[in-house]
Coordinates of C-alpha atoms and ligand atoms in Angstrom, one line a residue:
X1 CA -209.9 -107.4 -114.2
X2 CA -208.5 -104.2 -115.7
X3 CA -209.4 -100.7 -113.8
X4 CA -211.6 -98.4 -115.6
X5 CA -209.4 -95.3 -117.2
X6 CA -212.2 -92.3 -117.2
X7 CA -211.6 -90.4 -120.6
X8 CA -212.8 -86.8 -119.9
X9 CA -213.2 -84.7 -123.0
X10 CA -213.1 -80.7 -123.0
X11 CA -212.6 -80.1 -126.6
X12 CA -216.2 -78.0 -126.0
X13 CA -214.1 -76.0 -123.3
X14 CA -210.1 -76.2 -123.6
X15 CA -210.7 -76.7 -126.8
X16 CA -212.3 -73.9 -127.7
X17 CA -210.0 -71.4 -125.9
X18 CA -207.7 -72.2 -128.9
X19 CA -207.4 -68.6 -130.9
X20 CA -209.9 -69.2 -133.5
X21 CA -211.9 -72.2 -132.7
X22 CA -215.0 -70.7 -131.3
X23 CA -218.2 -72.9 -132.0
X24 CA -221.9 -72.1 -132.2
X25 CA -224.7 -73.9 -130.0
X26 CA -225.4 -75.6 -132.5
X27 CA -221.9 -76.8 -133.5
X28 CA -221.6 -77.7 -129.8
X29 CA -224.6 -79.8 -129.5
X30 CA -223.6 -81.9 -132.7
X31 CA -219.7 -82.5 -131.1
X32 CA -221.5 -83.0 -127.5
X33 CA -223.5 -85.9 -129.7
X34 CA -220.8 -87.6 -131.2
X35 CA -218.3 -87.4 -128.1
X36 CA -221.8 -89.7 -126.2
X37 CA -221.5 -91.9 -129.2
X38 CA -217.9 -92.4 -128.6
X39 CA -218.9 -93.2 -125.1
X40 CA -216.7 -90.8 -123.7
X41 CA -217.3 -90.4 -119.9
X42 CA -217.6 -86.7 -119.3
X43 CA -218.1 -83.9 -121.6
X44 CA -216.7 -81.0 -120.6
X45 CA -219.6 -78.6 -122.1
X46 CA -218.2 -74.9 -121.3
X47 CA -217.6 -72.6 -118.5
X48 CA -221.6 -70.9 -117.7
X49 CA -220.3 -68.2 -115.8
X50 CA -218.0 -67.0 -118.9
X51 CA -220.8 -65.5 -120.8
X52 CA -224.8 -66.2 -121.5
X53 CA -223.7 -68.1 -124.6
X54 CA -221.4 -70.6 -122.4
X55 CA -224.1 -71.0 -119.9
X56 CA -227.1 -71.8 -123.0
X57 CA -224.4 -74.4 -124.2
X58 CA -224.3 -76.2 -120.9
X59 CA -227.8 -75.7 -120.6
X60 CA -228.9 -77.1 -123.9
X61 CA -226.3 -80.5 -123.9
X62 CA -227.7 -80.9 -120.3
X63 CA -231.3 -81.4 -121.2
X64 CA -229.9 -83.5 -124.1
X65 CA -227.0 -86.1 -123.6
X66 CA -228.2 -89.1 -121.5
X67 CA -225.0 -91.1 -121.9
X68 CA -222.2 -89.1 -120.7
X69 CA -221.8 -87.2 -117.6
X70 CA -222.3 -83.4 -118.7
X71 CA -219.3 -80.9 -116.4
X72 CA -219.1 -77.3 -116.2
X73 CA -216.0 -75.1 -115.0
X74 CA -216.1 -72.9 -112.1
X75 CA -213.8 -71.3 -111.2
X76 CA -213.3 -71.0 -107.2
X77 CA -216.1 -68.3 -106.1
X78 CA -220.0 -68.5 -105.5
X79 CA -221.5 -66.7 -108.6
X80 CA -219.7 -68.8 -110.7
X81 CA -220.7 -72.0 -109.0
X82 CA -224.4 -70.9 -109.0
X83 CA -224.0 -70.4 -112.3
X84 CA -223.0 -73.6 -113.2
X85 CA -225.1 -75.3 -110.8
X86 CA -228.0 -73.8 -112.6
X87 CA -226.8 -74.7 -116.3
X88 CA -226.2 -78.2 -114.8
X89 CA -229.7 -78.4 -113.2
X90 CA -231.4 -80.4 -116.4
X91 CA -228.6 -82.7 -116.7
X92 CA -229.4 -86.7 -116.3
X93 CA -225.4 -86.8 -114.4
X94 CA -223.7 -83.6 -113.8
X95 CA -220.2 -82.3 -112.4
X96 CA -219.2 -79.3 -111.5
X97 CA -214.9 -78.7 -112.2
X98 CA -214.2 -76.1 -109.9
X99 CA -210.5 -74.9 -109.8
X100 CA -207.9 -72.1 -108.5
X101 CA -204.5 -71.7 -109.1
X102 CA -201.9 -73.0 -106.8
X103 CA -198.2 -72.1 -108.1
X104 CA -196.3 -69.3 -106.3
X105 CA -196.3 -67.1 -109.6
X106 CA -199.7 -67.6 -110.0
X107 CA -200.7 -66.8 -106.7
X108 CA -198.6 -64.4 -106.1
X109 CA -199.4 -62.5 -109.7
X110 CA -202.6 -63.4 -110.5
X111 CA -204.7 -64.0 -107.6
X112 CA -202.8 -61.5 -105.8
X113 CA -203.9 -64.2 -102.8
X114 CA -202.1 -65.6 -99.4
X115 CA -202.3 -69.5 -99.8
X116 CA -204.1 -69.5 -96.7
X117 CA -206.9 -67.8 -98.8
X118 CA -206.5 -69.8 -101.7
X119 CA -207.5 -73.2 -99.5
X120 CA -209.9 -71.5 -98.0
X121 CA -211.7 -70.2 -101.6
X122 CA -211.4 -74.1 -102.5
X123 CA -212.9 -75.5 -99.6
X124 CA -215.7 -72.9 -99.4
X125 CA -216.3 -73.9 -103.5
X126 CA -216.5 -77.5 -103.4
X127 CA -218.7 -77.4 -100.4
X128 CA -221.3 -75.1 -102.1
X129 CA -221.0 -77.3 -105.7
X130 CA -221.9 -80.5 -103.3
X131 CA -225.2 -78.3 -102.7
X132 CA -225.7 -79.1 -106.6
X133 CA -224.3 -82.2 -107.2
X134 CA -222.7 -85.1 -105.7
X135 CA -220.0 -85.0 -108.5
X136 CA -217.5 -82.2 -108.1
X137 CA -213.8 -81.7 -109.5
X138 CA -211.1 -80.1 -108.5
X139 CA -208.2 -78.6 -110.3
X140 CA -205.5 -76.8 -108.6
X141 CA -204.4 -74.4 -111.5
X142 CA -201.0 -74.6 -112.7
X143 CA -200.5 -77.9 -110.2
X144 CA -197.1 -78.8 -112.3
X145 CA -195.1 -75.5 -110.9
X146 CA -196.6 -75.7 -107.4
X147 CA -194.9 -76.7 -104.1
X148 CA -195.4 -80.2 -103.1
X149 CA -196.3 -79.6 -99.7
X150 CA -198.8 -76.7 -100.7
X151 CA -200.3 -79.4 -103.5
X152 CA -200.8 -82.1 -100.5
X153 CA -202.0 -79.5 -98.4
X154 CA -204.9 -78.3 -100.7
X155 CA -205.7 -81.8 -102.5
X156 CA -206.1 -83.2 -98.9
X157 CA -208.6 -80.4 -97.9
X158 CA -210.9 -80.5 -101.0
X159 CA -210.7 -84.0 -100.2
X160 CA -212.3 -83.7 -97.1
X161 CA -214.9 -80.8 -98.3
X162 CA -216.3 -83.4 -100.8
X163 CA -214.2 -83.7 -104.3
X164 CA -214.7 -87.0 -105.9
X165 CA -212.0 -86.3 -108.7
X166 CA -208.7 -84.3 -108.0
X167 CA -207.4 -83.2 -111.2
X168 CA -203.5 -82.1 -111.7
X169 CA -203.3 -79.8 -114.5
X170 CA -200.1 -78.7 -116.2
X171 CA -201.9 -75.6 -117.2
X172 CA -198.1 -74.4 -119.3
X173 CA -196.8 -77.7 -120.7
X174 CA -193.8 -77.8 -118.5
X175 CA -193.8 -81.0 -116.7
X176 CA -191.5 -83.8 -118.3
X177 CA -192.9 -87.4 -118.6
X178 CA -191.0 -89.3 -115.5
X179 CA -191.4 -86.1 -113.6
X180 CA -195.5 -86.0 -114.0
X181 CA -195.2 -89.4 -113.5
X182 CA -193.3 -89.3 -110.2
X183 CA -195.6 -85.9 -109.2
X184 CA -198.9 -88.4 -109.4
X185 CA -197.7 -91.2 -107.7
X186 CA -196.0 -89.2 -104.8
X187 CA -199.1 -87.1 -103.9
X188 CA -201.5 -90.5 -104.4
X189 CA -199.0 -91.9 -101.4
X190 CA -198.6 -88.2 -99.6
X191 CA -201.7 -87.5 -99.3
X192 CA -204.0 -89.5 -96.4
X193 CA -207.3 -89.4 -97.8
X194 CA -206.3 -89.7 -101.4
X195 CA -208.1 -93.4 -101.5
X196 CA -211.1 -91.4 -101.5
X197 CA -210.5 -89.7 -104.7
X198 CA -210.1 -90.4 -108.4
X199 CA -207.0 -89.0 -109.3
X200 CA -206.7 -86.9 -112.8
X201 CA -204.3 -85.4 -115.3
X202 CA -204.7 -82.3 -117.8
X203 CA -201.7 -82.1 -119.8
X204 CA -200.9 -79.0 -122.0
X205 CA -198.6 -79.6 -125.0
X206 CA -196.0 -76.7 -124.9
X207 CA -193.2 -79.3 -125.4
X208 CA -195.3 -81.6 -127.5
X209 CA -195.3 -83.8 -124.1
X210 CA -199.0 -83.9 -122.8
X211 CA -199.9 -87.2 -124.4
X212 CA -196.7 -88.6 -123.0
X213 CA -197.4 -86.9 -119.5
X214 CA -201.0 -87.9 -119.1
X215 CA -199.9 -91.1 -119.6
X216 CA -196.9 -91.2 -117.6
X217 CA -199.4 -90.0 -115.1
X218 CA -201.7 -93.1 -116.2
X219 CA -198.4 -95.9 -115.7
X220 CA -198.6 -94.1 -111.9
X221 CA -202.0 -94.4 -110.8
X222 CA -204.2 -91.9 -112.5
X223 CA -207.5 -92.8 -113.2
X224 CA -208.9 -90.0 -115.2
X225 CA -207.2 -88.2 -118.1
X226 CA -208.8 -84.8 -119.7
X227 CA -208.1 -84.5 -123.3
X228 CA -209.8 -83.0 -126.7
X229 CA -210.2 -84.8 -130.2
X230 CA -207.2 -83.6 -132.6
X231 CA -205.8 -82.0 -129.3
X232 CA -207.5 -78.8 -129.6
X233 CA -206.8 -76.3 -127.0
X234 CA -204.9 -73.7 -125.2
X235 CA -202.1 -72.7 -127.4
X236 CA -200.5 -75.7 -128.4
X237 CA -203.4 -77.4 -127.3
X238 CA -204.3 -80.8 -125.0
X239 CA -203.5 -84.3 -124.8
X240 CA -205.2 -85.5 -127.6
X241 CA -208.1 -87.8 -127.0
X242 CA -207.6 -90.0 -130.1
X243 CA -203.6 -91.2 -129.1
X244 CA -204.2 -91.3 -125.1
X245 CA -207.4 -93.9 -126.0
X246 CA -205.0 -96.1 -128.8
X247 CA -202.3 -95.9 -126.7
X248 CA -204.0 -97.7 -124.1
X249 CA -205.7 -100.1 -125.9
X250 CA -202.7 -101.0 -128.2
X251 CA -200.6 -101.3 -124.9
X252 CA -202.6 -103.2 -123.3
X253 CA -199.4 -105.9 -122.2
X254 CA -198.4 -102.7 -120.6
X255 CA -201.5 -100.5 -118.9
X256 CA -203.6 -102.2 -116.0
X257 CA -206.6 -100.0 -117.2
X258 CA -208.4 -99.6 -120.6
X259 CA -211.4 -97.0 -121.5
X260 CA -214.8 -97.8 -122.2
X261 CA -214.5 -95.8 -126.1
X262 CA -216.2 -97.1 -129.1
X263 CA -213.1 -96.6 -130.8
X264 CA -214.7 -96.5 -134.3
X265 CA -215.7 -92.7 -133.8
X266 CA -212.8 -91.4 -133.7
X267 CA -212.3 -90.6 -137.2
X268 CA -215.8 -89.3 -137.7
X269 CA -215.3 -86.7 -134.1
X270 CA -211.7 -86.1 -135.8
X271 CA -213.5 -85.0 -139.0
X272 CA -216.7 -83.3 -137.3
X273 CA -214.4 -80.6 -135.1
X274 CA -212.0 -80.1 -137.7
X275 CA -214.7 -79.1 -140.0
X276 CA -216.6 -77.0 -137.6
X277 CA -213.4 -74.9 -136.1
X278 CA -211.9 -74.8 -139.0
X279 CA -208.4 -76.1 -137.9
X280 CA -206.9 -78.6 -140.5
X281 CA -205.3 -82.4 -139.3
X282 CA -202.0 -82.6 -140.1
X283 CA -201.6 -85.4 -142.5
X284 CA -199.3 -87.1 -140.4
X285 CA -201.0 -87.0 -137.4
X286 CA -201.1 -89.9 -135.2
X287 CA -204.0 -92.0 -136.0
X288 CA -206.3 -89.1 -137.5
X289 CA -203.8 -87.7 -140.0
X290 CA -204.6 -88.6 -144.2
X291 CA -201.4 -90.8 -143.9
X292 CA -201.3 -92.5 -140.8
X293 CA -202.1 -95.6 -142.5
X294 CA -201.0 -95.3 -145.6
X295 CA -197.8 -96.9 -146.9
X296 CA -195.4 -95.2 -149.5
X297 CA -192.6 -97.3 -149.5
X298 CA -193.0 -100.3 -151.9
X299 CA -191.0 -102.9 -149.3
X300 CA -193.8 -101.7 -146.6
X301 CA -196.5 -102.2 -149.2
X302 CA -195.5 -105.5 -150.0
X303 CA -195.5 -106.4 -146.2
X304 CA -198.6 -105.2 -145.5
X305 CA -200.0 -107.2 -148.5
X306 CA -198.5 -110.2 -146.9
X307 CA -199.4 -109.7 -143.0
X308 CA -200.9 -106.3 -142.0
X309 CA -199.0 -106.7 -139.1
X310 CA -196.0 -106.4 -140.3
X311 CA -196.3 -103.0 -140.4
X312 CA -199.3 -101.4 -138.9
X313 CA -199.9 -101.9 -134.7
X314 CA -203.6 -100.8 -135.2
X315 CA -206.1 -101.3 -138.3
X316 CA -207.3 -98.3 -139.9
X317 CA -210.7 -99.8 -139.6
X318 CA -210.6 -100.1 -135.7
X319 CA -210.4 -96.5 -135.6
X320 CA -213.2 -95.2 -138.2
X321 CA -211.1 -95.3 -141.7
X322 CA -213.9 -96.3 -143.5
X323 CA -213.3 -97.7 -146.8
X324 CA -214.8 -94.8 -148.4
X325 CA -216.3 -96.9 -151.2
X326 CA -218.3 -95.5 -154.3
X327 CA -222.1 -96.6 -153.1
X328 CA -224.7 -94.2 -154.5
X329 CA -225.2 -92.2 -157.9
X330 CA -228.2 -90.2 -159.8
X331 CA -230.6 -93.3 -159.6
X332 CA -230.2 -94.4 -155.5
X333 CA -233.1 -93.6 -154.0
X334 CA -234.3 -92.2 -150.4
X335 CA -234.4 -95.8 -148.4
X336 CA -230.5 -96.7 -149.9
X337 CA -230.0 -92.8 -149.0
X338 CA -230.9 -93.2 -145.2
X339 CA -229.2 -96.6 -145.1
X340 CA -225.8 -95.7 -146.1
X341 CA -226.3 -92.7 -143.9
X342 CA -226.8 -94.5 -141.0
X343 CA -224.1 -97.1 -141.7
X344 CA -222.1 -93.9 -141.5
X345 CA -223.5 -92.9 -138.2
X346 CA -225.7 -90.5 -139.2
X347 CA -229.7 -90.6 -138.0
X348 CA -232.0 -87.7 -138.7
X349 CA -234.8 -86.3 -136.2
X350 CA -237.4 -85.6 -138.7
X351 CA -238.3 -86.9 -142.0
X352 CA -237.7 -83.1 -143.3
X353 CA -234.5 -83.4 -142.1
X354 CA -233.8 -86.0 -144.6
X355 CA -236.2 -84.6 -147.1
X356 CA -233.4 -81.5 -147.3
X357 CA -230.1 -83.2 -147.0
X358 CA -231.5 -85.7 -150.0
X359 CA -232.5 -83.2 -152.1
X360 CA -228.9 -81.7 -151.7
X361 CA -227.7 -85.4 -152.7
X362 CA -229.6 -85.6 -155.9
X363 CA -228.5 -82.4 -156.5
X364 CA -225.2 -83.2 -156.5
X365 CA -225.6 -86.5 -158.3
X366 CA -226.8 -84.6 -161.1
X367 CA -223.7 -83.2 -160.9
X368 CA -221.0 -85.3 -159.8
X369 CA -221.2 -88.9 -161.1
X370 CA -219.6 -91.1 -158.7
X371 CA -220.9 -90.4 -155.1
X372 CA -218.0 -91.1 -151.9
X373 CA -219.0 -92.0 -148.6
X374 CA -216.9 -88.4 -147.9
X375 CA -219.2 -86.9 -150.2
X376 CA -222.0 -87.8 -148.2
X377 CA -220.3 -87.2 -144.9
X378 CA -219.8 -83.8 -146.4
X379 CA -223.3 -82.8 -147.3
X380 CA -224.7 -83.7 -144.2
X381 CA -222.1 -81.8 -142.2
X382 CA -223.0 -79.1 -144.5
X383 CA -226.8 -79.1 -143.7
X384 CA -226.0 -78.7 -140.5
X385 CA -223.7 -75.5 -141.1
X386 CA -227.0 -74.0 -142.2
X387 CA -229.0 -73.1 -139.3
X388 CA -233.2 -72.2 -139.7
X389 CA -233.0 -68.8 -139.1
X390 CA -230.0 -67.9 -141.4
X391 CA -230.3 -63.6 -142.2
X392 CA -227.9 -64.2 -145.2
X393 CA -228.3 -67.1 -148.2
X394 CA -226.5 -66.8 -151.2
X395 CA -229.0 -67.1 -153.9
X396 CA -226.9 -66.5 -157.0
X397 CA -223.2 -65.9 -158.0
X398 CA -221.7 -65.5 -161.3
X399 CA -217.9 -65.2 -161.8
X400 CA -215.6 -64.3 -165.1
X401 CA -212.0 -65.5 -165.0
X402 CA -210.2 -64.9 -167.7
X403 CA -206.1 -64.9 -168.3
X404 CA -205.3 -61.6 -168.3
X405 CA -207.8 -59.8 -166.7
X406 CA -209.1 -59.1 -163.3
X407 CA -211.8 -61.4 -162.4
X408 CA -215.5 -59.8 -162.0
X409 CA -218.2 -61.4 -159.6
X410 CA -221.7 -60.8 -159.6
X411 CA -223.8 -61.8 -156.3
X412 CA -227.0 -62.2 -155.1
X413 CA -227.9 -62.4 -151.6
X414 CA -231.1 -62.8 -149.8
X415 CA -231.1 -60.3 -146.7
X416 CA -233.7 -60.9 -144.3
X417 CA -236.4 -62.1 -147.2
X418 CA -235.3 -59.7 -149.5
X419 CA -232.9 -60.4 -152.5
X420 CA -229.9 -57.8 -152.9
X421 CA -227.2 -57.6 -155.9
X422 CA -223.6 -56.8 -156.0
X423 CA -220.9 -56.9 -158.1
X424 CA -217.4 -56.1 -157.6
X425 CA -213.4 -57.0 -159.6
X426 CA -210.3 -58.4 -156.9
X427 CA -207.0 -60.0 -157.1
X428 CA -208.7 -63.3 -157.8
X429 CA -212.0 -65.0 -158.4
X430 CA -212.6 -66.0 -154.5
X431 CA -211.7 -61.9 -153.8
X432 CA -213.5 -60.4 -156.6
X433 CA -216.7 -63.0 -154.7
X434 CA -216.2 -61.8 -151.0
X435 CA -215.9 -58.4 -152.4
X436 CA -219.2 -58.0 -153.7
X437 CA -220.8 -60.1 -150.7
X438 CA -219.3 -57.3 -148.5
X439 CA -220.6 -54.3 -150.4
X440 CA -223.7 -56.0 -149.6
X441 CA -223.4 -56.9 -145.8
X442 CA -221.0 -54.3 -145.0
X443 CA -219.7 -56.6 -141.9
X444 CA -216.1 -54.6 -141.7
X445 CA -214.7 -58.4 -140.5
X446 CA -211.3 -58.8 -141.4
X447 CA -210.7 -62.0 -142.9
X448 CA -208.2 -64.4 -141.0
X449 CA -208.2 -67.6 -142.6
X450 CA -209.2 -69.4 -146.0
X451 CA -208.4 -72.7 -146.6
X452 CA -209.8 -75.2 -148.9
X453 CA -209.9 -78.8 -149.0
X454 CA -210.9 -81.5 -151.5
X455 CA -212.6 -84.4 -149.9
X456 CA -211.9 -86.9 -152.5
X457 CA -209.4 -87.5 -155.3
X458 CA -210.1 -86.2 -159.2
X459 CA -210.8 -83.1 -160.3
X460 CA -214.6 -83.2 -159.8
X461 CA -213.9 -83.5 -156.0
X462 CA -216.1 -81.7 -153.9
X463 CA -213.9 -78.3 -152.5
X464 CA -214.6 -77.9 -148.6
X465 CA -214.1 -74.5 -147.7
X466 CA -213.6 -72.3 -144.0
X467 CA -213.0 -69.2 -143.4
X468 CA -212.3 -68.1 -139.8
X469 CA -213.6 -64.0 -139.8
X470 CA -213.3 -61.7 -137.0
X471 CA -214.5 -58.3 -135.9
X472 CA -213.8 -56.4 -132.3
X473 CA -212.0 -59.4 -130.9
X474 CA -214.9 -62.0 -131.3
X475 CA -214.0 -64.7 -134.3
X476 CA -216.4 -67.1 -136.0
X477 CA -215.7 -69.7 -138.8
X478 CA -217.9 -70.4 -141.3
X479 CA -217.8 -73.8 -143.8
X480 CA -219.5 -74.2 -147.2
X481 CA -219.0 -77.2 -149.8
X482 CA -219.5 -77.7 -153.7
X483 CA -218.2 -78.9 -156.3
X484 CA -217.1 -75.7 -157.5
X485 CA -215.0 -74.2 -155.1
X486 CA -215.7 -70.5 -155.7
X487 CA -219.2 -71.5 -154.8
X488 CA -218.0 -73.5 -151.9
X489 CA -216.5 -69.8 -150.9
X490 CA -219.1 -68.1 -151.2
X491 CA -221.0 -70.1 -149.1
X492 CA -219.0 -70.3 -146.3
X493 CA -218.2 -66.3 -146.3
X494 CA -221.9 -66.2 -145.4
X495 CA -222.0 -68.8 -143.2
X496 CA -219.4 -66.8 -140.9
X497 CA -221.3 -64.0 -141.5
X498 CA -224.3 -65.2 -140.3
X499 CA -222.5 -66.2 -137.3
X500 CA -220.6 -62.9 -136.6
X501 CA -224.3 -61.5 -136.3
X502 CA -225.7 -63.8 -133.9
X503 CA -222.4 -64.0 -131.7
X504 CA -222.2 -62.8 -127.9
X505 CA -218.7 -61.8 -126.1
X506 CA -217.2 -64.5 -123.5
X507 CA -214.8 -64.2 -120.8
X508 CA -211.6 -66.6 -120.9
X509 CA -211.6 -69.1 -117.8
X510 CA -207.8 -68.0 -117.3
X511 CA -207.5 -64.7 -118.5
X512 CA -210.3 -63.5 -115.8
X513 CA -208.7 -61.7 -112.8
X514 CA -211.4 -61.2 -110.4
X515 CA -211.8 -64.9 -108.0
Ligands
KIV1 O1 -205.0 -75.8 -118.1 C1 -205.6 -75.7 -117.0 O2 -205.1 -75.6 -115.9 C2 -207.1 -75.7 -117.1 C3 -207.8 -75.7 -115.8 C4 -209.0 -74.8 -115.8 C5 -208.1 -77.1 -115.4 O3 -207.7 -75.7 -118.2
ZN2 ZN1 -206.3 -76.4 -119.8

C-alpha cells in the first residue's frame, strides 16, 4: 500500500504574487473549480488579511468548494489569523497556513526580531488558528537558509502548540536537490515529535530546481508538496503542479507514494490560468507545452507509429491532450452543443448560461466553418471573461488598413447604458483601435503586455488576445477572442478596463513589514 502524497495548490496565492498575474473573484472561483475537479487536496485560496478583495476570495471558494480543503495565509500575528479564521468560517474543511520567517537575514532584517520572539509569535499563532480550525500549517519563512538547530527548535514547538503540517519553504530558490533532500530527512529524524506532523515542501525556482527539490524532499519522507499549475509564482515561480504529479505517477518503480489527481485536468487548468493571467506556456514545457508530445524527427515518428512507447513515457491523453477533433458546424444544435461541452468538462448553472454561450457558437459557425474542440473551449472561457455588470462593451468597431497609410479606427462603446463614439489614426490597426477606446474611457493605464494567440491552425483560426494594463501600481489582464483579431483586441482592452475599475489595492504576504 503506497502513502498518500498531499498535492497542495497555491497558484490562487503564490501564484498570483507573480508581477502581472492578478486575478478577479471571478477568475479565482473558476481556477478554485477546476483545481476540485483535479482533486487536488488543498487550495490555497489567498491571504484574507492582505486586502478586502483577498479575504472576499477566501470567502466566496469557502462557501463553494466541497471537495478540496479550502487554506488561507496568515502570517504570524492575531489580526491576521482572525482574519482568516473569519474568511475560512463557511468552508466544508478549512486550514489556516500561518508562517514567520526563520533565517538569520531575515530575522535579523526584516522582522527586526530576537528568535526567542520569533517562537514565541509562532506558538502564540498556531494556538489561536486551533481556536478556528483543527487544521493549521506552519511555514517557517525562508526555512532553506536557516540554522538547523533554530529549524528543530521552532518545528518542535509548533509541533507541540497544535500544527498538523510543518511546511519547509525555500522561499529564494537556493536549496540544491540532495541538499533539500538531506534537510527533510534530517529534521523528520531531529526532531522528537515530528511523527506527529505531516511534513511539507515549498520550492521556489530561482535555479530552475524546485521541481527537483520538492521531490528530492518527496524520495526523503515528505508527505505534502505545495505547487501551482504552469509554475506560476514568485519571481521565477513554484514547483509546478503538472511535473511534480507525472513525475510521481510515471515513477512509480521509484516513489513509495502517489497523489490522488485526476490527471486528465491538467491540460484544461494549464489552459484555464494561462488564459486568465495572461502568461503564455512555453511550447516546450514539460507536459503542458504545444510540443511536449509532438515528434519532429521522422525516425521518432516512425517509432511512435510502431510502439508509442518507444518514445513517449506518458500518453498525451493521460494528461488532457484531447484530440481536438472537428465535431460541430452551422447545423449542430443545443443538445449536441451541451454534450460535447460537457465531454469537455464544461457544465453550466442555468439554462441562460447556455442560452448565451450558444448563441456565441452559432455565431461563430456562421462564420467559421469547421468548429475545434479549442474553439469551443475558447468561447466558453470567453463568456466567462465577461462578467454581468460590465461598465464598458464594445458595441461597434470599424478599422481601414491600407498599405501606405496610417490606419484609422472608428469605435463605439457602451458606457454605463449609453453608447459613445470615437475615432482616432496609430502606428497600426490594434493602436489606431486602443486609441480611440481611450479617448473614450480616458483610463491613463499604461499598456504592459499584448500578446496574441491562434487557437487552431489555418488562417480562419480564432485569434486569442491579453493584454496585462496597469495604473498606480495595481495591474489587471483582460482576454477577448474572435476570429478577427483586431476585434479580438478590442475586446480584451475593455475587458481590462472593466477590471482596472472594479479593482481594490492588496498587500504582498512578503513585502509586509509590520508581524
Ligand atoms: O515562499 C515562501 O516562503 C512562501 C511562504 C509564505 C510559505 O510563500
Ligand atoms: Zn512562496
Amino acid at each position: 500500500m503506497k502513502d498518500k502524497l498531499v498535492i497542495f495548490d497555491t497558484t490562487l496565492r503564490d501564484g498570483e504574487q507573480s508581477p502581472g498575474a492578478s486575478m478577479t473573484l471571478e477568475e479565482k472561483i473558476r481556477i478554485a473549480r477546476m483545481l476540485e475537479k483535479m482533486r487536488v487536496d488543498v487550495i490555497e485560496a489567498g491571504f484574507p488579511a492582505a486586502s478586502p478583495g483577498d479575504f472576499k476570495a477566501v470567502n466566496a471558494i469557502s462557501k463553494l468548494i466541497k471537495g478540496s480543503t479550502v487554506c488561507g495565509l496568515a502570517r504570524a500575528n492575531r489580526q491576521d489569523i482572525k482574519k482568516a479564521g473569519e474568511a475560512l468560517k463557511p468552508a466544508a474543511s478549512s486550514r489556516i497556513h500561518t508562517f514567520i520567517a526563520t533565517s538569520p537575514i531575515h530575522m535579523k532584517f526584516k522582522l527586526r526580531m530576537h528568535p526567542d520572539q520569533v517562537v514565541e509569535s509562532a506558538v502564540s499563532a498556531i494556538q489561536q488558528a486551533r481556536g478556528y480550525t483543527d487544521n493549521v500549517e506552519f511555514s517557517p519563512e525562508d526555512a532553506g537558509r536557516s540554522e538547523f538547530d533554530f529549524l528543530c527548535r521552532i518545528i518542535e514547538e509548533a509541533i507541540r502548540a497544535g500544527a498538523k503540517t510543518i511546511n519547509i519553504p525555500d522561499t529564494v530558490g537556493y536549496n540544491l536537490p540532495a541538499q533539500f533532500g538531506e534537510l527533510i530527512r534530517n529534521l523528520m529524524e531531529k526532531i522528537p515529535n515530528s511523527d506527529e506532523a505531516i511534513f511539507s515542501t515549498h520550492c521556489h525556482n530561482d535555479l530552475g530546481l524546485a521541481v527537483a527539490n520538492s521531490l528530492a524532499a518527496v524520495m526523503q519522507g515528505a508527505r505534502q508538496v505545495e505547487c501551482t499549475v504552469n509554475g506560476l509564482g514568485e519571481r521565477a515561480g513554484n514547483a509546478s503542479l503538472e511535473e511534480i504529479v507525472m513525475a510521481v505517477r510515471t515513477r512509480q518503480d521509484e516513489f513509495s507514494c502517489d497523489t490522488d489527481i485526476d490527471a486528465t485536468q491538467i491540460v484544461p487548468a494549464s489552459r484555464l490560468v494561462s488564459n486568465i493571467t495572461g502568461f503564455p506556456v512555453q511550447p516546450n514545457k514539460a507536459i503542458v507545452g504545444a510540443n511536449a508530445f509532438a515528434h519532429e524527427a521522422g525516425i521518432h515518428q516512425d517509432g511512435v507509429i510502431k510502439a508509442r512507447e518507444t518514445y513517449e513515457i506518458m500518453s498525451a491523453e493521460e494528461v488532457g491532450w484531447g484530440s481536438n477533433r472537428m465535431v460541430l458546424g452551422k447545423h449542430s444544435g443545443r443538445n449536441a452543443f451541451r454534450q460535447r461541452l460537457k465531454t469537455l468538462g464544461f457544465e453550466f448553472g442555468s439554462d441562460q448560461e447556455l442560452d448565451d454561450v450558444f448563441c456565441r457558437f452559432k455565431d461563430m459557425a456562421d462564420r467559421k466553418h469547421e468548429i475545434y474542440d479549442n474553439d469551443l473551449q475558447a468561447l466558453v472561457t470567453e463568456s466567462g471573461n465577461i462578467a454581468e455588470n460590465e461598465r464598458f462593451k464594445l458595441k461597434h468597431l470599424q478599422v481601414h488598413s491600407q498599405t501606405g497609410q496610417t490606419p484609422h479606427a472608428k469605435v463605439v462603446v457602451e458606457v454605463d447604458g449609453v453608447d459613445v463614439n470615437a475615432e482616432d489614426s496609430g502606428n497600426g490597426a490594434v493602436d489606431a483601435t486602443f486609441r480611440a477606446i481611450e479617448k473614450i474611457i480616458d483610463s491613463g493605464s499604461e499598456l504592459q503586455l499584448y500578446s496574441v494567440n491562434s487557437i487552431t491552425s489555418g488562417t480562419d483560426a480564432q485569434g486569442e488576445v491579453s493584454v496585462r494594463l496597469q495604473k498606480d501600481g495595481w495591474i489587471v489582464n483582460g482576454h477577448g477572442a474572435d476570429l478577427d483579431i483586431i476585434i479580438a483586441s478590442a475586446k480584451s482592452y475593455i475587458n481590462a478596463l472593466n477590471k482596472l475599475v472594479s479593482s481594490e489595492s492588496r498587500m504582498h504576504p512578503q513585502l509586509a513589514e509590520a508581524i
